[in-house]
Structure formats: C-alpha cells, structure tokens
C-alpha cells in the first residue's frame, strides 16, 4: 500500500487518518533544538469536512489516500442519485446524496463541477463558485423601500431559498456565491 | 548585525576562520539529515554545522576562533526553520560552559543594545529545574511509561510513533510543557542536559549526584537561539558515541554515515579544553527585527530559492 513519510508532508497531500481520507491543510515542524522532531499537521476530513489535528514523530509513515479530483458536468438527478459526466471521456459517474451534500442546492444541469473520487468512488462534489439561477417564487417588494436595503426570502428554480434584496421579482435570474449561499447580483 | 558581531570578536581577539561547507564525512546524529551531493561518484555532505572542522583547527592551533557560515539541514522547514541557514559558531579554549554562557549573554546584550533594546537579563535554569517547574517531575529519573501517564493526565497529545524512548518523550514534553512555560519576552538558558542528549559534550556529575552533559541552550521565549557545549576531548569516547549513533540510525531504518576520521584523529592529537557554541543568526535577526517568521528575514526563503 502506498504511504508517505512525514518529510513528504505538504499542503494538499491526501492521507488516511482514522480510516477516513484527509487532505493536509497545515504542516508545522516542532523541534526544540537538537533531538527528536515532530510534524504537527491540520487535515480536513474529506468525508465530513471536519478539521483534525495530529502530531507525528518525524520519519513515521502514513498510509496514502487514493483520492483524485476530476472535472465533471452535472447531468440530472433521478431523486436518489446525481449523475455527472466527464466532458473529455463522456464517462458517467453517479453520486449519492451524502457525496453531493450541499452542492445539490445549486445544481440544475450542465454546471461544471469538481468530483473528488476516493478509491474510484465519488466522495464529494464541489459546485462552481458562482451559479446563475432564476427566481420561481418571491413576495413583491414594497415600493420606495429599495434605497434602504433590507432583504426577503426568494425560492430559486432548484428549490433552494436564499435571501435577496427587496427589488427582486419572480423570473429574475440571480448570481449566487455557492461557497456562502449569498446573493451576489442580478445576472 | 554582522558588523556588530565582527566588532565584538575583534575586540576580544577571537580570530575569524573559514572551513569547508562540504565534506566526505558528516554528522552521525540520528536526528540530523545532511544534504548529500556527489563528487567523482563519492558522497559529499553539506555541513549541518562547522563544528568538526573548527575543532580540527582548535586541535592544531589552539586559538579562540569564530565563523559565520551557511549550514544545511534536510527536512527542516517551518516558521522558524529553513533548510539553508546561517550559523555563528565560536570556540573558547580555557572557557568552561558557564564562562561561555556569560560571553554569549554579552554578545546578545550588545546586539540588543544596538537596537536600543538592551541590556538583557538572562534567566538560567538547569534542565532538571526547568522540567520540575513545568511538570513536577525529575527528568533524569522518570521512565517513558510515567511520561505517557503524565501526558494522559494533562491532556497532552501523544504523537504517532512516540513509544518507549524516554529521550523522545523529553524532547516532546520540552516543546509542549517546558518551553511554553518560559517567559515569552525573556532570555532563558537551559543547561546540564541529560547525558544521552549530547554526543559532542563532556559529562559531569552535578550537585545532586546526577551525570549530566555540559550542554546549554539559549532560548528567547520558546525560540531556540543557541546550543553550546564544554567540548568532549576524549577521542575514544567520541568514537563510541558516533558508533552508538550509527546503530541508532540503523534501528530507525536510516543510513549509517561514515565517521569523520579527520575529526577523531584531531581529538586524538589533542583538543584543548574548550567550550563552543552555535547561534542561529536568522533567528537572532528575527528577534532583533521583531519578525514572526524566519521567511521575513531571508531575502529568498527556501520555497522561492
């Protein structure tokens, strides 16, 4: 099985911790002077998104995680599975609800996403940073209120509810930041 | 800083020297990883410090010497480590460890004063005192199992791979308990290290009857600035220690390193009683310029070198 030594640790390296694939986000050398050194790392659990900290004696080895990112296009969902395709090879991958996670809130079709595979199976989906979605339902904004800011809920064509400014009407197409879920502008 | 250092040693009659950065032999210290290059298919190592070559000069000339040079340590990269760094190293024939600590204090004071931040006071703690204050335990009389128990009780992480080696536990707890307990804006000496942790230092029996190594380190807060010894003169004992280190390397799955026979024959010829110290100048510059990372004091840190 492939493994990495602590002196190969760097940000983005994919390793197995507690049986889950993780990505190193920080690697600090702890050494008092002469003597034994240690590597203290922070790593993001790619399944749960949680960050964990761990320290290794240097020269220890850690099992590598077979993780790769591929570019895919979102095709459709049949309710249980979300289907994606690699645009270069036309190879299709189906991801379940857990792997798709919050990305499902922003996908309607044809978005370019990044799919993370672990041992060849979809582990997570990263949607584009910005998506454009139409408003299917929102209450009319009150006249004269536009200058004061303020916000109201609006439902998008994917069924997701976001906060929008009062001047937004049904049918408007909005630009949304998928990392925060915030309204950016009218598209 | 370099001008002030040279002026400091000029006045004291310490001679500046230059020794090779690359040599056919290297340190056997299992915790140091030398860069290797090749000449006519034979390995040559970049020095991890100029210690062996400078002691050879001492053995032949017996004069107080200093050197400012680059040193190289593979796999040491972080907020306070750069694989290529600058050492100031000097040797004082006739000085014991405490006299050299005094002189290092005067140098640091002079450099701080040049920044209108001196003179400095340096707290001195023996290794045993420092551990007893921070952990309540005598570091010379405690087992790895007891340290493991202590770490569990205190909620201190046990690193992956840290098992039953008491020196490794001491190194780990030094970083986790002892150094964080030092005054963060104060200079501290820790001296009289465990005899097992100083392959190049003389040993002595301390006031408590404990065999300790005549080794000291200078810290600012928890940042290590310097490491010094009352130098071991016994060539036979030095050879035994190198051989033991190579055995430790093999046990760890590391390559053993050819012992520096030039250095050993210099000891055999006769090294004068002397003390020497190496100071990390990049870190000293961090301190003088109030920088948080070693990158901030390097023109081109390793990632962009």
PDB file of C-alpha atoms in Angstrom, chain B:
ATOM      1  CA  UNK B   1      24.195  42.696  12.909  1.00  0.00           C
ATOM      2  CA  UNK B   2      27.179  41.069  11.145  1.00  0.00           C
ATOM      3  CA  UNK B   3      29.287  44.209  11.611  1.00  0.00           C
ATOM      4  CA  UNK B   4      28.456  44.266  15.312  1.00  0.00           C
ATOM      5  CA  UNK B   5      29.294  40.583  15.683  1.00  0.00           C
ATOM      6  CA  UNK B   6      32.659  41.005  13.956  1.00  0.00           C
ATOM      7  CA  UNK B   7      33.449  44.070  16.075  1.00  0.00           C
ATOM      8  CA  UNK B   8      32.553  42.115  19.226  1.00  0.00           C
ATOM      9  CA  UNK B   9      35.046  39.337  18.403  1.00  0.00           C
ATOM     10  CA  UNK B  10      37.741  41.687  17.035  1.00  0.00           C
ATOM     11  CA  UNK B  11      37.951  43.468  20.366  1.00  0.00           C
ATOM     12  CA  UNK B  12      38.252  40.133  22.179  1.00  0.00           C
ATOM     13  CA  UNK B  13      40.977  38.791  19.906  1.00  0.00           C
ATOM     14  CA  UNK B  14      38.875  35.934  18.550  1.00  0.00           C
ATOM     15  CA  UNK B  15      40.028  35.071  15.042  1.00  0.00           C
ATOM     16  CA  UNK B  16      37.566  34.720  12.163  1.00  0.00           C
ATOM     17  CA  UNK B  17      38.061  31.491  10.200  1.00  0.00           C
ATOM     18  CA  UNK B  18      36.538  29.733   7.228  1.00  0.00           C
ATOM     19  CA  UNK B  19      36.145  25.955   6.855  1.00  0.00           C
ATOM     20  CA  UNK B  20      34.704  23.756   4.092  1.00  0.00           C
ATOM     21  CA  UNK B  21      30.922  23.605   3.789  1.00  0.00           C
ATOM     22  CA  UNK B  22      31.162  20.236   2.060  1.00  0.00           C
ATOM     23  CA  UNK B  23      32.990  17.195   3.323  1.00  0.00           C
ATOM     24  CA  UNK B  24      33.320  13.457   2.758  1.00  0.00           C
ATOM     25  CA  UNK B  25      32.089  12.664   6.277  1.00  0.00           C
ATOM     26  CA  UNK B  26      29.133  14.039   8.179  1.00  0.00           C
ATOM     27  CA  UNK B  27      27.351  14.010  11.485  1.00  0.00           C
ATOM     28  CA  UNK B  28      26.023  10.652  12.640  1.00  0.00           C
ATOM     29  CA  UNK B  29      23.318  12.328  14.771  1.00  0.00           C
ATOM     30  CA  UNK B  30      20.161  10.323  14.016  1.00  0.00           C
ATOM     31  CA  UNK B  31      18.082  13.494  14.303  1.00  0.00           C
ATOM     32  CA  UNK B  32      20.035  15.402  11.670  1.00  0.00           C
ATOM     33  CA  UNK B  33      19.686  14.728   7.991  1.00  0.00           C
ATOM     34  CA  UNK B  34      22.557  16.030   5.843  1.00  0.00           C
ATOM     35  CA  UNK B  35      22.180  17.052   2.216  1.00  0.00           C
ATOM     36  CA  UNK B  36      24.297  14.789   0.033  1.00  0.00           C
ATOM     37  CA  UNK B  37      25.961  15.646  -3.224  1.00  0.00           C
ATOM     38  CA  UNK B  38      28.488  13.627  -5.228  1.00  0.00           C
ATOM     39  CA  UNK B  39      31.995  14.206  -6.488  1.00  0.00           C
ATOM     40  CA  UNK B  40      33.502  11.512  -8.739  1.00  0.00           C
ATOM     41  CA  UNK B  41      30.735   9.221  -7.565  1.00  0.00           C
ATOM     42  CA  UNK B  42      31.647   9.581  -3.889  1.00  0.00           C
ATOM     43  CA  UNK B  43      29.157  11.157  -1.480  1.00  0.00           C
ATOM     44  CA  UNK B  44      29.941  14.564  -0.048  1.00  0.00           C
ATOM     45  CA  UNK B  45      27.801  16.118   2.640  1.00  0.00           C
ATOM     46  CA  UNK B  46      26.861  19.748   3.183  1.00  0.00           C
ATOM     47  CA  UNK B  47      27.682  20.605   6.777  1.00  0.00           C
ATOM     48  CA  UNK B  48      24.914  20.730   9.373  1.00  0.00           C
ATOM     49  CA  UNK B  49      27.284  22.950  11.397  1.00  0.00           C
ATOM     50  CA  UNK B  50      31.006  23.741  11.057  1.00  0.00           C
ATOM     51  CA  UNK B  51      31.775  22.011  14.364  1.00  0.00           C
ATOM     52  CA  UNK B  52      34.101  19.177  13.275  1.00  0.00           C
ATOM     53  CA  UNK B  53      36.245  21.378  11.040  1.00  0.00           C
ATOM     54  CA  UNK B  54      36.520  24.134  13.641  1.00  0.00           C
ATOM     55  CA  UNK B  55      37.572  21.659  16.325  1.00  0.00           C
ATOM     56  CA  UNK B  56      40.240  20.361  13.939  1.00  0.00           C
ATOM     57  CA  UNK B  57      41.575  23.924  13.731  1.00  0.00           C
ATOM     58  CA  UNK B  58      41.491  24.167  17.519  1.00  0.00           C
ATOM     59  CA  UNK B  59      43.432  20.944  17.845  1.00  0.00           C
ATOM     60  CA  UNK B  60      46.163  22.231  15.538  1.00  0.00           C
ATOM     61  CA  UNK B  61      46.296  25.907  16.571  1.00  0.00           C
ATOM     62  CA  UNK B  62      44.616  26.158  19.987  1.00  0.00           C
ATOM     63  CA  UNK B  63      43.413  29.694  19.397  1.00  0.00           C
ATOM     64  CA  UNK B  64      39.971  31.203  20.041  1.00  0.00           C
ATOM     65  CA  UNK B  65      38.104  31.208  16.707  1.00  0.00           C
ATOM     66  CA  UNK B  66      34.717  32.154  15.263  1.00  0.00           C
ATOM     67  CA  UNK B  67      32.960  31.604  11.983  1.00  0.00           C
ATOM     68  CA  UNK B  68      29.825  32.877  10.291  1.00  0.00           C
ATOM     69  CA  UNK B  69      28.731  30.360   7.673  1.00  0.00           C
ATOM     70  CA  UNK B  70      25.839  28.711   5.943  1.00  0.00           C
ATOM     71  CA  UNK B  71      24.696  25.358   7.287  1.00  0.00           C
ATOM     72  CA  UNK B  72      22.246  22.904   5.794  1.00  0.00           C
ATOM     73  CA  UNK B  73      19.740  20.513   7.306  1.00  0.00           C
ATOM     74  CA  UNK B  74      17.431  18.499   5.107  1.00  0.00           C
ATOM     75  CA  UNK B  75      13.781  18.151   6.133  1.00  0.00           C
ATOM     76  CA  UNK B  76      13.858  21.181   8.413  1.00  0.00           C
ATOM     77  CA  UNK B  77      11.368  23.687   7.065  1.00  0.00           C
ATOM     78  CA  UNK B  78       8.811  25.663   9.026  1.00  0.00           C
ATOM     79  CA  UNK B  79       8.047  29.020  10.629  1.00  0.00           C
ATOM     80  CA  UNK B  80      11.432  29.013  12.418  1.00  0.00           C
ATOM     81  CA  UNK B  81      13.353  26.547  10.210  1.00  0.00           C
ATOM     82  CA  UNK B  82      14.893  26.991   6.778  1.00  0.00           C
ATOM     83  CA  UNK B  83      16.917  24.085   5.318  1.00  0.00           C
ATOM     84  CA  UNK B  84      19.725  26.531   4.481  1.00  0.00           C
ATOM     85  CA  UNK B  85      20.511  28.869   7.352  1.00  0.00           C
ATOM     86  CA  UNK B  86      23.323  30.923   8.852  1.00  0.00           C
ATOM     87  CA  UNK B  87      25.252  29.899  11.954  1.00  0.00           C
ATOM     88  CA  UNK B  88      27.639  31.873  14.084  1.00  0.00           C
ATOM     89  CA  UNK B  89      29.879  29.392  15.854  1.00  0.00           C
ATOM     90  CA  UNK B  90      32.749  30.133  18.179  1.00  0.00           C
ATOM     91  CA  UNK B  91      35.181  28.296  20.446  1.00  0.00           C
ATOM     92  CA  UNK B  92      36.975  29.495  23.536  1.00  0.00           C
ATOM     93  CA  UNK B  93      39.955  27.448  24.768  1.00  0.00           C
ATOM     94  CA  UNK B  94      40.105  27.537  28.570  1.00  0.00           C
ATOM     95  CA  UNK B  95      36.438  28.517  28.990  1.00  0.00           C
ATOM     96  CA  UNK B  96      34.034  26.263  30.805  1.00  0.00           C
ATOM     97  CA  UNK B  97      30.345  26.173  29.842  1.00  0.00           C
ATOM     98  CA  UNK B  98      29.374  28.942  32.273  1.00  0.00           C
ATOM     99  CA  UNK B  99      32.077  31.336  31.072  1.00  0.00           C
ATOM    100  CA  UNK B 100      30.889  30.853  27.501  1.00  0.00           C
ATOM    101  CA  UNK B 101      27.261  31.402  28.571  1.00  0.00           C
ATOM    102  CA  UNK B 102      28.434  34.666  30.111  1.00  0.00           C
ATOM    103  CA  UNK B 103      30.124  35.733  26.846  1.00  0.00           C
ATOM    104  CA  UNK B 104      27.117  34.756  24.715  1.00  0.00           C
ATOM    105  CA  UNK B 105      24.974  36.872  27.039  1.00  0.00           C
ATOM    106  CA  UNK B 106      27.319  39.821  26.464  1.00  0.00           C
ATOM    107  CA  UNK B 107      27.078  39.358  22.681  1.00  0.00           C
ATOM    108  CA  UNK B 108      23.273  39.195  22.728  1.00  0.00           C
ATOM    109  CA  UNK B 109      23.200  42.218  25.016  1.00  0.00           C
ATOM    110  CA  UNK B 110      25.455  44.179  22.674  1.00  0.00           C
ATOM    111  CA  UNK B 111      23.286  43.309  19.669  1.00  0.00           C
ATOM    112  CA  UNK B 112      20.076  44.202  21.510  1.00  0.00           C
ATOM    113  CA  UNK B 113      21.625  47.447  22.720  1.00  0.00           C
ATOM    114  CA  UNK B 114      22.429  48.361  19.128  1.00  0.00           C
ATOM    115  CA  UNK B 115      18.639  48.243  18.619  1.00  0.00           C
ATOM    116  CA  UNK B 116      18.120  50.292  21.819  1.00  0.00           C
ATOM    117  CA  UNK B 117      16.595  47.199  23.473  1.00  0.00           C
ATOM    118  CA  UNK B 118      19.307  46.150  25.880  1.00  0.00           C
ATOM    119  CA  UNK B 119      20.983  45.313  28.118  1.00  0.00           C
ATOM    120  CA  UNK B 120      19.301  41.974  28.621  1.00  0.00           C
ATOM    121  CA  UNK B 121      18.900  39.788  31.666  1.00  0.00           C
ATOM    122  CA  UNK B 122      19.150  36.053  31.117  1.00  0.00           C
ATOM    123  CA  UNK B 123      17.460  33.575  33.446  1.00  0.00           C
ATOM    124  CA  UNK B 124      19.439  30.356  33.985  1.00  0.00           C
ATOM    125  CA  UNK B 125      17.708  27.065  34.728  1.00  0.00           C
ATOM    126  CA  UNK B 126      19.156  23.602  34.802  1.00  0.00           C
ATOM    127  CA  UNK B 127      17.312  21.097  32.617  1.00  0.00           C
ATOM    128  CA  UNK B 128      16.114  19.402  35.814  1.00  0.00           C
ATOM    129  CA  UNK B 129      14.845  22.695  37.294  1.00  0.00           C
ATOM    130  CA  UNK B 130      13.076  23.631  34.078  1.00  0.00           C
ATOM    131  CA  UNK B 131      11.264  20.267  33.927  1.00  0.00           C
ATOM    132  CA  UNK B 132      10.465  20.235  37.632  1.00  0.00           C
ATOM    133  CA  UNK B 133       8.919  23.719  37.425  1.00  0.00           C
ATOM    134  CA  UNK B 134       6.812  22.852  34.384  1.00  0.00           C
ATOM    135  CA  UNK B 135       5.880  19.216  35.096  1.00  0.00           C
ATOM    136  CA  UNK B 136       6.704  18.457  38.725  1.00  0.00           C
ATOM    137  CA  UNK B 137       8.916  15.566  37.624  1.00  0.00           C
ATOM    138  CA  UNK B 138      12.658  14.969  37.658  1.00  0.00           C
ATOM    139  CA  UNK B 139      13.618  14.397  34.004  1.00  0.00           C
ATOM    140  CA  UNK B 140      16.648  12.314  34.967  1.00  0.00           C
ATOM    141  CA  UNK B 141      14.611   9.790  36.956  1.00  0.00           C
ATOM    142  CA  UNK B 142      11.433   9.121  35.045  1.00  0.00           C
ATOM    143  CA  UNK B 143      10.505   6.430  32.557  1.00  0.00           C
ATOM    144  CA  UNK B 144       8.735   6.686  29.219  1.00  0.00           C
ATOM    145  CA  UNK B 145       5.712   4.911  30.754  1.00  0.00           C
ATOM    146  CA  UNK B 146       5.499   7.519  33.513  1.00  0.00           C
ATOM    147  CA  UNK B 147       5.683  10.315  30.936  1.00  0.00           C
ATOM    148  CA  UNK B 148       2.930   8.651  28.937  1.00  0.00           C
ATOM    149  CA  UNK B 149       0.783   8.609  32.086  1.00  0.00           C
ATOM    150  CA  UNK B 150       1.654  12.256  32.765  1.00  0.00           C
ATOM    151  CA  UNK B 151       0.669  13.243  29.208  1.00  0.00           C
ATOM    152  CA  UNK B 152      -2.660  11.426  29.541  1.00  0.00           C
ATOM    153  CA  UNK B 153      -3.397  13.177  32.833  1.00  0.00           C
ATOM    154  CA  UNK B 154      -2.518  16.599  31.431  1.00  0.00           C
ATOM    155  CA  UNK B 155      -4.400  16.032  28.178  1.00  0.00           C
ATOM    156  CA  UNK B 156      -1.179  16.319  26.145  1.00  0.00           C
ATOM    157  CA  UNK B 157      -1.330  14.625  22.775  1.00  0.00           C
ATOM    158  CA  UNK B 158       0.778  11.506  22.293  1.00  0.00           C
ATOM    159  CA  UNK B 159       2.317  11.809  18.804  1.00  0.00           C
ATOM    160  CA  UNK B 160       2.002   8.895  16.435  1.00  0.00           C
ATOM    161  CA  UNK B 161       5.213   6.864  16.698  1.00  0.00           C
ATOM    162  CA  UNK B 162       6.241   8.141  20.134  1.00  0.00           C
ATOM    163  CA  UNK B 163       6.587   4.961  22.181  1.00  0.00           C
ATOM    164  CA  UNK B 164       9.071   3.935  24.846  1.00  0.00           C
ATOM    165  CA  UNK B 165      12.088   6.134  24.196  1.00  0.00           C
ATOM    166  CA  UNK B 166      12.486   8.413  27.188  1.00  0.00           C
ATOM    167  CA  UNK B 167      14.659  10.927  25.294  1.00  0.00           C
ATOM    168  CA  UNK B 168      11.955  11.310  22.667  1.00  0.00           C
ATOM    169  CA  UNK B 169       9.413  11.920  25.426  1.00  0.00           C
ATOM    170  CA  UNK B 170      11.734  14.538  26.944  1.00  0.00           C
ATOM    171  CA  UNK B 171      12.083  16.287  23.566  1.00  0.00           C
ATOM    172  CA  UNK B 172       8.317  16.219  23.068  1.00  0.00           C
ATOM    173  CA  UNK B 173       7.466  17.494  26.560  1.00  0.00           C
ATOM    174  CA  UNK B 174      10.170  20.161  26.279  1.00  0.00           C
ATOM    175  CA  UNK B 175       8.203  21.601  23.353  1.00  0.00           C
ATOM    176  CA  UNK B 176       4.780  21.039  24.971  1.00  0.00           C
ATOM    177  CA  UNK B 177       5.338  21.938  28.639  1.00  0.00           C
ATOM    178  CA  UNK B 178       8.750  23.369  29.410  1.00  0.00           C
ATOM    179  CA  UNK B 179       9.321  25.932  26.640  1.00  0.00           C
ATOM    180  CA  UNK B 180       5.737  27.292  26.731  1.00  0.00           C
ATOM    181  CA  UNK B 181       6.213  27.903  30.470  1.00  0.00           C
ATOM    182  CA  UNK B 182       9.217  30.194  29.874  1.00  0.00           C
ATOM    183  CA  UNK B 183       8.634  33.939  29.986  1.00  0.00           C
ATOM    184  CA  UNK B 184       7.761  34.781  26.371  1.00  0.00           C
ATOM    185  CA  UNK B 185       9.712  38.066  26.394  1.00  0.00           C
ATOM    186  CA  UNK B 186      12.723  36.871  28.282  1.00  0.00           C
ATOM    187  CA  UNK B 187      16.011  35.103  27.507  1.00  0.00           C
ATOM    188  CA  UNK B 188      16.499  31.786  29.285  1.00  0.00           C
ATOM    189  CA  UNK B 189      19.430  29.403  29.481  1.00  0.00           C
ATOM    190  CA  UNK B 190      18.719  25.727  29.994  1.00  0.00           C
ATOM    191  CA  UNK B 191      21.884  23.806  30.895  1.00  0.00           C
ATOM    192  CA  UNK B 192      23.027  20.390  32.157  1.00  0.00           C
ATOM    193  CA  UNK B 193      21.114  18.292  29.633  1.00  0.00           C
ATOM    194  CA  UNK B 194      20.671  14.522  30.028  1.00  0.00           C
ATOM    195  CA  UNK B 195      23.932  12.788  29.178  1.00  0.00           C
ATOM    196  CA  UNK B 196      22.123  10.829  26.469  1.00  0.00           C
ATOM    197  CA  UNK B 197      21.309  14.014  24.539  1.00  0.00           C
ATOM    198  CA  UNK B 198      24.726  15.459  23.767  1.00  0.00           C
ATOM    199  CA  UNK B 199      27.065  13.381  21.673  1.00  0.00           C
ATOM    200  CA  UNK B 200      29.744  16.056  21.494  1.00  0.00           C
ATOM    201  CA  UNK B 201      29.709  17.396  25.046  1.00  0.00           C
ATOM    202  CA  UNK B 202      31.687  16.462  28.115  1.00  0.00           C
ATOM    203  CA  UNK B 203      29.764  14.902  31.004  1.00  0.00           C
ATOM    204  CA  UNK B 204      29.992  15.878  34.646  1.00  0.00           C
ATOM    205  CA  UNK B 205      28.387  14.937  37.946  1.00  0.00           C
ATOM    206  CA  UNK B 206      26.058  17.707  39.089  1.00  0.00           C
ATOM    207  CA  UNK B 207      25.358  18.824  42.674  1.00  0.00           C
ATOM    208  CA  UNK B 208      22.611  16.215  43.006  1.00  0.00           C
ATOM    209  CA  UNK B 209      24.994  13.424  42.001  1.00  0.00           C
ATOM    210  CA  UNK B 210      23.419  13.087  38.562  1.00  0.00           C
ATOM    211  CA  UNK B 211      25.590  12.575  35.478  1.00  0.00           C
ATOM    212  CA  UNK B 212      24.691  15.365  33.076  1.00  0.00           C
ATOM    213  CA  UNK B 213      26.069  16.699  29.818  1.00  0.00           C
ATOM    214  CA  UNK B 214      27.857  20.063  29.875  1.00  0.00           C
ATOM    215  CA  UNK B 215      25.477  21.409  27.263  1.00  0.00           C
ATOM    216  CA  UNK B 216      23.403  24.583  27.260  1.00  0.00           C
ATOM    217  CA  UNK B 217      20.800  26.137  25.056  1.00  0.00           C
ATOM    218  CA  UNK B 218      19.680  29.763  24.885  1.00  0.00           C
ATOM    219  CA  UNK B 219      16.003  30.496  24.285  1.00  0.00           C
ATOM    220  CA  UNK B 220      14.068  33.686  23.741  1.00  0.00           C
ATOM    221  CA  UNK B 221      10.610  32.790  24.939  1.00  0.00           C
ATOM    222  CA  UNK B 222      10.315  29.292  23.484  1.00  0.00           C
ATOM    223  CA  UNK B 223      12.521  30.016  20.461  1.00  0.00           C
ATOM    224  CA  UNK B 224      15.870  28.221  20.464  1.00  0.00           C
ATOM    225  CA  UNK B 225      18.701  30.601  19.584  1.00  0.00           C
ATOM    226  CA  UNK B 226      21.916  28.804  20.512  1.00  0.00           C
ATOM    227  CA  UNK B 227      23.359  25.468  21.549  1.00  0.00           C
ATOM    228  CA  UNK B 228      26.737  25.071  23.236  1.00  0.00           C
ATOM    229  CA  UNK B 229      28.979  22.575  24.996  1.00  0.00           C
ATOM    230  CA  UNK B 230      32.004  22.139  27.110  1.00  0.00           C
ATOM    231  CA  UNK B 231      33.569  20.079  24.359  1.00  0.00           C
ATOM    232  CA  UNK B 232      34.341  16.392  24.692  1.00  0.00           C
ATOM    233  CA  UNK B 233      38.114  15.855  24.275  1.00  0.00           C
ATOM    234  CA  UNK B 234      38.298  12.057  24.580  1.00  0.00           C
ATOM    235  CA  UNK B 235      38.646  10.542  21.099  1.00  0.00           C
ATOM    236  CA  UNK B 236      37.839   7.004  22.235  1.00  0.00           C
ATOM    237  CA  UNK B 237      34.649   8.104  23.949  1.00  0.00           C
ATOM    238  CA  UNK B 238      33.758  10.202  20.876  1.00  0.00           C
ATOM    239  CA  UNK B 239      34.187   7.178  18.614  1.00  0.00           C
ATOM    240  CA  UNK B 240      31.971   5.080  20.904  1.00  0.00           C
ATOM    241  CA  UNK B 241      29.260   7.766  20.766  1.00  0.00           C
ATOM    242  CA  UNK B 242      29.418   8.017  16.961  1.00  0.00           C
ATOM    243  CA  UNK B 243      29.183   4.235  16.687  1.00  0.00           C
ATOM    244  CA  UNK B 244      26.169   4.229  19.038  1.00  0.00           C
ATOM    245  CA  UNK B 245      24.535   6.951  16.931  1.00  0.00           C
ATOM    246  CA  UNK B 246      25.060   4.931  13.776  1.00  0.00           C
ATOM    247  CA  UNK B 247      23.454   1.942  15.498  1.00  0.00           C
ATOM    248  CA  UNK B 248      20.506   4.176  16.409  1.00  0.00           C
ATOM    249  CA  UNK B 249      20.312   5.308  12.776  1.00  0.00           C
ATOM    250  CA  UNK B 250      20.142   1.721  11.590  1.00  0.00           C
ATOM    251  CA  UNK B 251      17.480   0.885  14.176  1.00  0.00           C
ATOM    252  CA  UNK B 252      15.397   3.740  12.731  1.00  0.00           C
ATOM    253  CA  UNK B 253      15.943   2.494   9.199  1.00  0.00           C
ATOM    254  CA  UNK B 254      18.292   5.396   8.372  1.00  0.00           C
ATOM    255  CA  UNK B 255      21.535   5.025   6.504  1.00  0.00           C
ATOM    256  CA  UNK B 256      24.628   4.956   8.696  1.00  0.00           C
ATOM    257  CA  UNK B 257      27.159   7.695   7.981  1.00  0.00           C
ATOM    258  CA  UNK B 258      30.914   7.384   7.603  1.00  0.00           C
ATOM    259  CA  UNK B 259      32.520   8.596  10.808  1.00  0.00           C
ATOM    260  CA  UNK B 260      34.728  11.674  10.373  1.00  0.00           C
ATOM    261  CA  UNK B 261      38.188  10.181  10.915  1.00  0.00           C
ATOM    262  CA  UNK B 262      39.911  13.540  10.415  1.00  0.00           C
ATOM    263  CA  UNK B 263      37.900  14.872  13.332  1.00  0.00           C
ATOM    264  CA  UNK B 264      38.662  11.838  15.536  1.00  0.00           C
ATOM    265  CA  UNK B 265      42.392  11.961  14.800  1.00  0.00           C
ATOM    266  CA  UNK B 266      42.340  15.672  15.671  1.00  0.00           C
ATOM    267  CA  UNK B 267      40.835  14.736  19.063  1.00  0.00           C
ATOM    268  CA  UNK B 268      43.488  12.057  19.429  1.00  0.00           C
ATOM    269  CA  UNK B 269      46.176  14.608  18.635  1.00  0.00           C
ATOM    270  CA  UNK B 270      44.688  16.743  21.395  1.00  0.00           C
ATOM    271  CA  UNK B 271      41.819  19.180  21.540  1.00  0.00           C
ATOM    272  CA  UNK B 272      42.452  21.855  24.171  1.00  0.00           C
ATOM    273  CA  UNK B 273      39.842  22.065  26.912  1.00  0.00           C
ATOM    274  CA  UNK B 274      37.364  24.496  25.379  1.00  0.00           C
ATOM    275  CA  UNK B 275      33.728  25.468  25.125  1.00  0.00           C
ATOM    276  CA  UNK B 276      31.921  26.260  21.896  1.00  0.00           C
ATOM    277  CA  UNK B 277      28.521  27.495  20.872  1.00  0.00           C
ATOM    278  CA  UNK B 278      26.471  27.790  17.687  1.00  0.00           C
ATOM    279  CA  UNK B 279      23.979  30.632  17.303  1.00  0.00           C
ATOM    280  CA  UNK B 280      21.220  30.650  14.689  1.00  0.00           C
ATOM    281  CA  UNK B 281      21.734  34.080  13.155  1.00  0.00           C
ATOM    282  CA  UNK B 282      18.493  34.050  11.146  1.00  0.00           C
ATOM    283  CA  UNK B 283      16.562  33.561  14.360  1.00  0.00           C
ATOM    284  CA  UNK B 284      18.616  36.184  16.150  1.00  0.00           C
ATOM    285  CA  UNK B 285      17.794  38.549  13.294  1.00  0.00           C
ATOM    286  CA  UNK B 286      14.094  37.663  13.685  1.00  0.00           C
ATOM    287  CA  UNK B 287      14.376  38.719  17.287  1.00  0.00           C
ATOM    288  CA  UNK B 288      16.296  41.928  16.552  1.00  0.00           C
ATOM    289  CA  UNK B 289      13.869  42.928  13.793  1.00  0.00           C
ATOM    290  CA  UNK B 290      10.764  41.705  15.681  1.00  0.00           C
ATOM    291  CA  UNK B 291       9.762  39.286  12.914  1.00  0.00           C
ATOM    292  CA  UNK B 292       7.364  36.405  13.442  1.00  0.00           C
ATOM    293  CA  UNK B 293       8.736  34.035  10.805  1.00  0.00           C
ATOM    294  CA  UNK B 294      12.178  33.097   9.512  1.00  0.00           C
ATOM    295  CA  UNK B 295      10.884  33.859   5.988  1.00  0.00           C
ATOM    296  CA  UNK B 296      10.676  37.528   6.971  1.00  0.00           C
ATOM    297  CA  UNK B 297      14.445  37.794   7.485  1.00  0.00           C
ATOM    298  CA  UNK B 298      15.551  35.844   4.403  1.00  0.00           C
ATOM    299  CA  UNK B 299      15.939  37.526   1.020  1.00  0.00           C
ATOM    300  CA  UNK B 300      14.669  34.370  -0.676  1.00  0.00           C
ATOM    301  CA  UNK B 301      13.245  31.721   1.638  1.00  0.00           C
ATOM    302  CA  UNK B 302      13.511  28.060   0.640  1.00  0.00           C
ATOM    303  CA  UNK B 303      10.179  27.990  -1.194  1.00  0.00           C
ATOM    304  CA  UNK B 304      11.487  30.701  -3.548  1.00  0.00           C
ATOM    305  CA  UNK B 305      15.206  29.924  -3.510  1.00  0.00           C
TER     306      UNK B 305
END
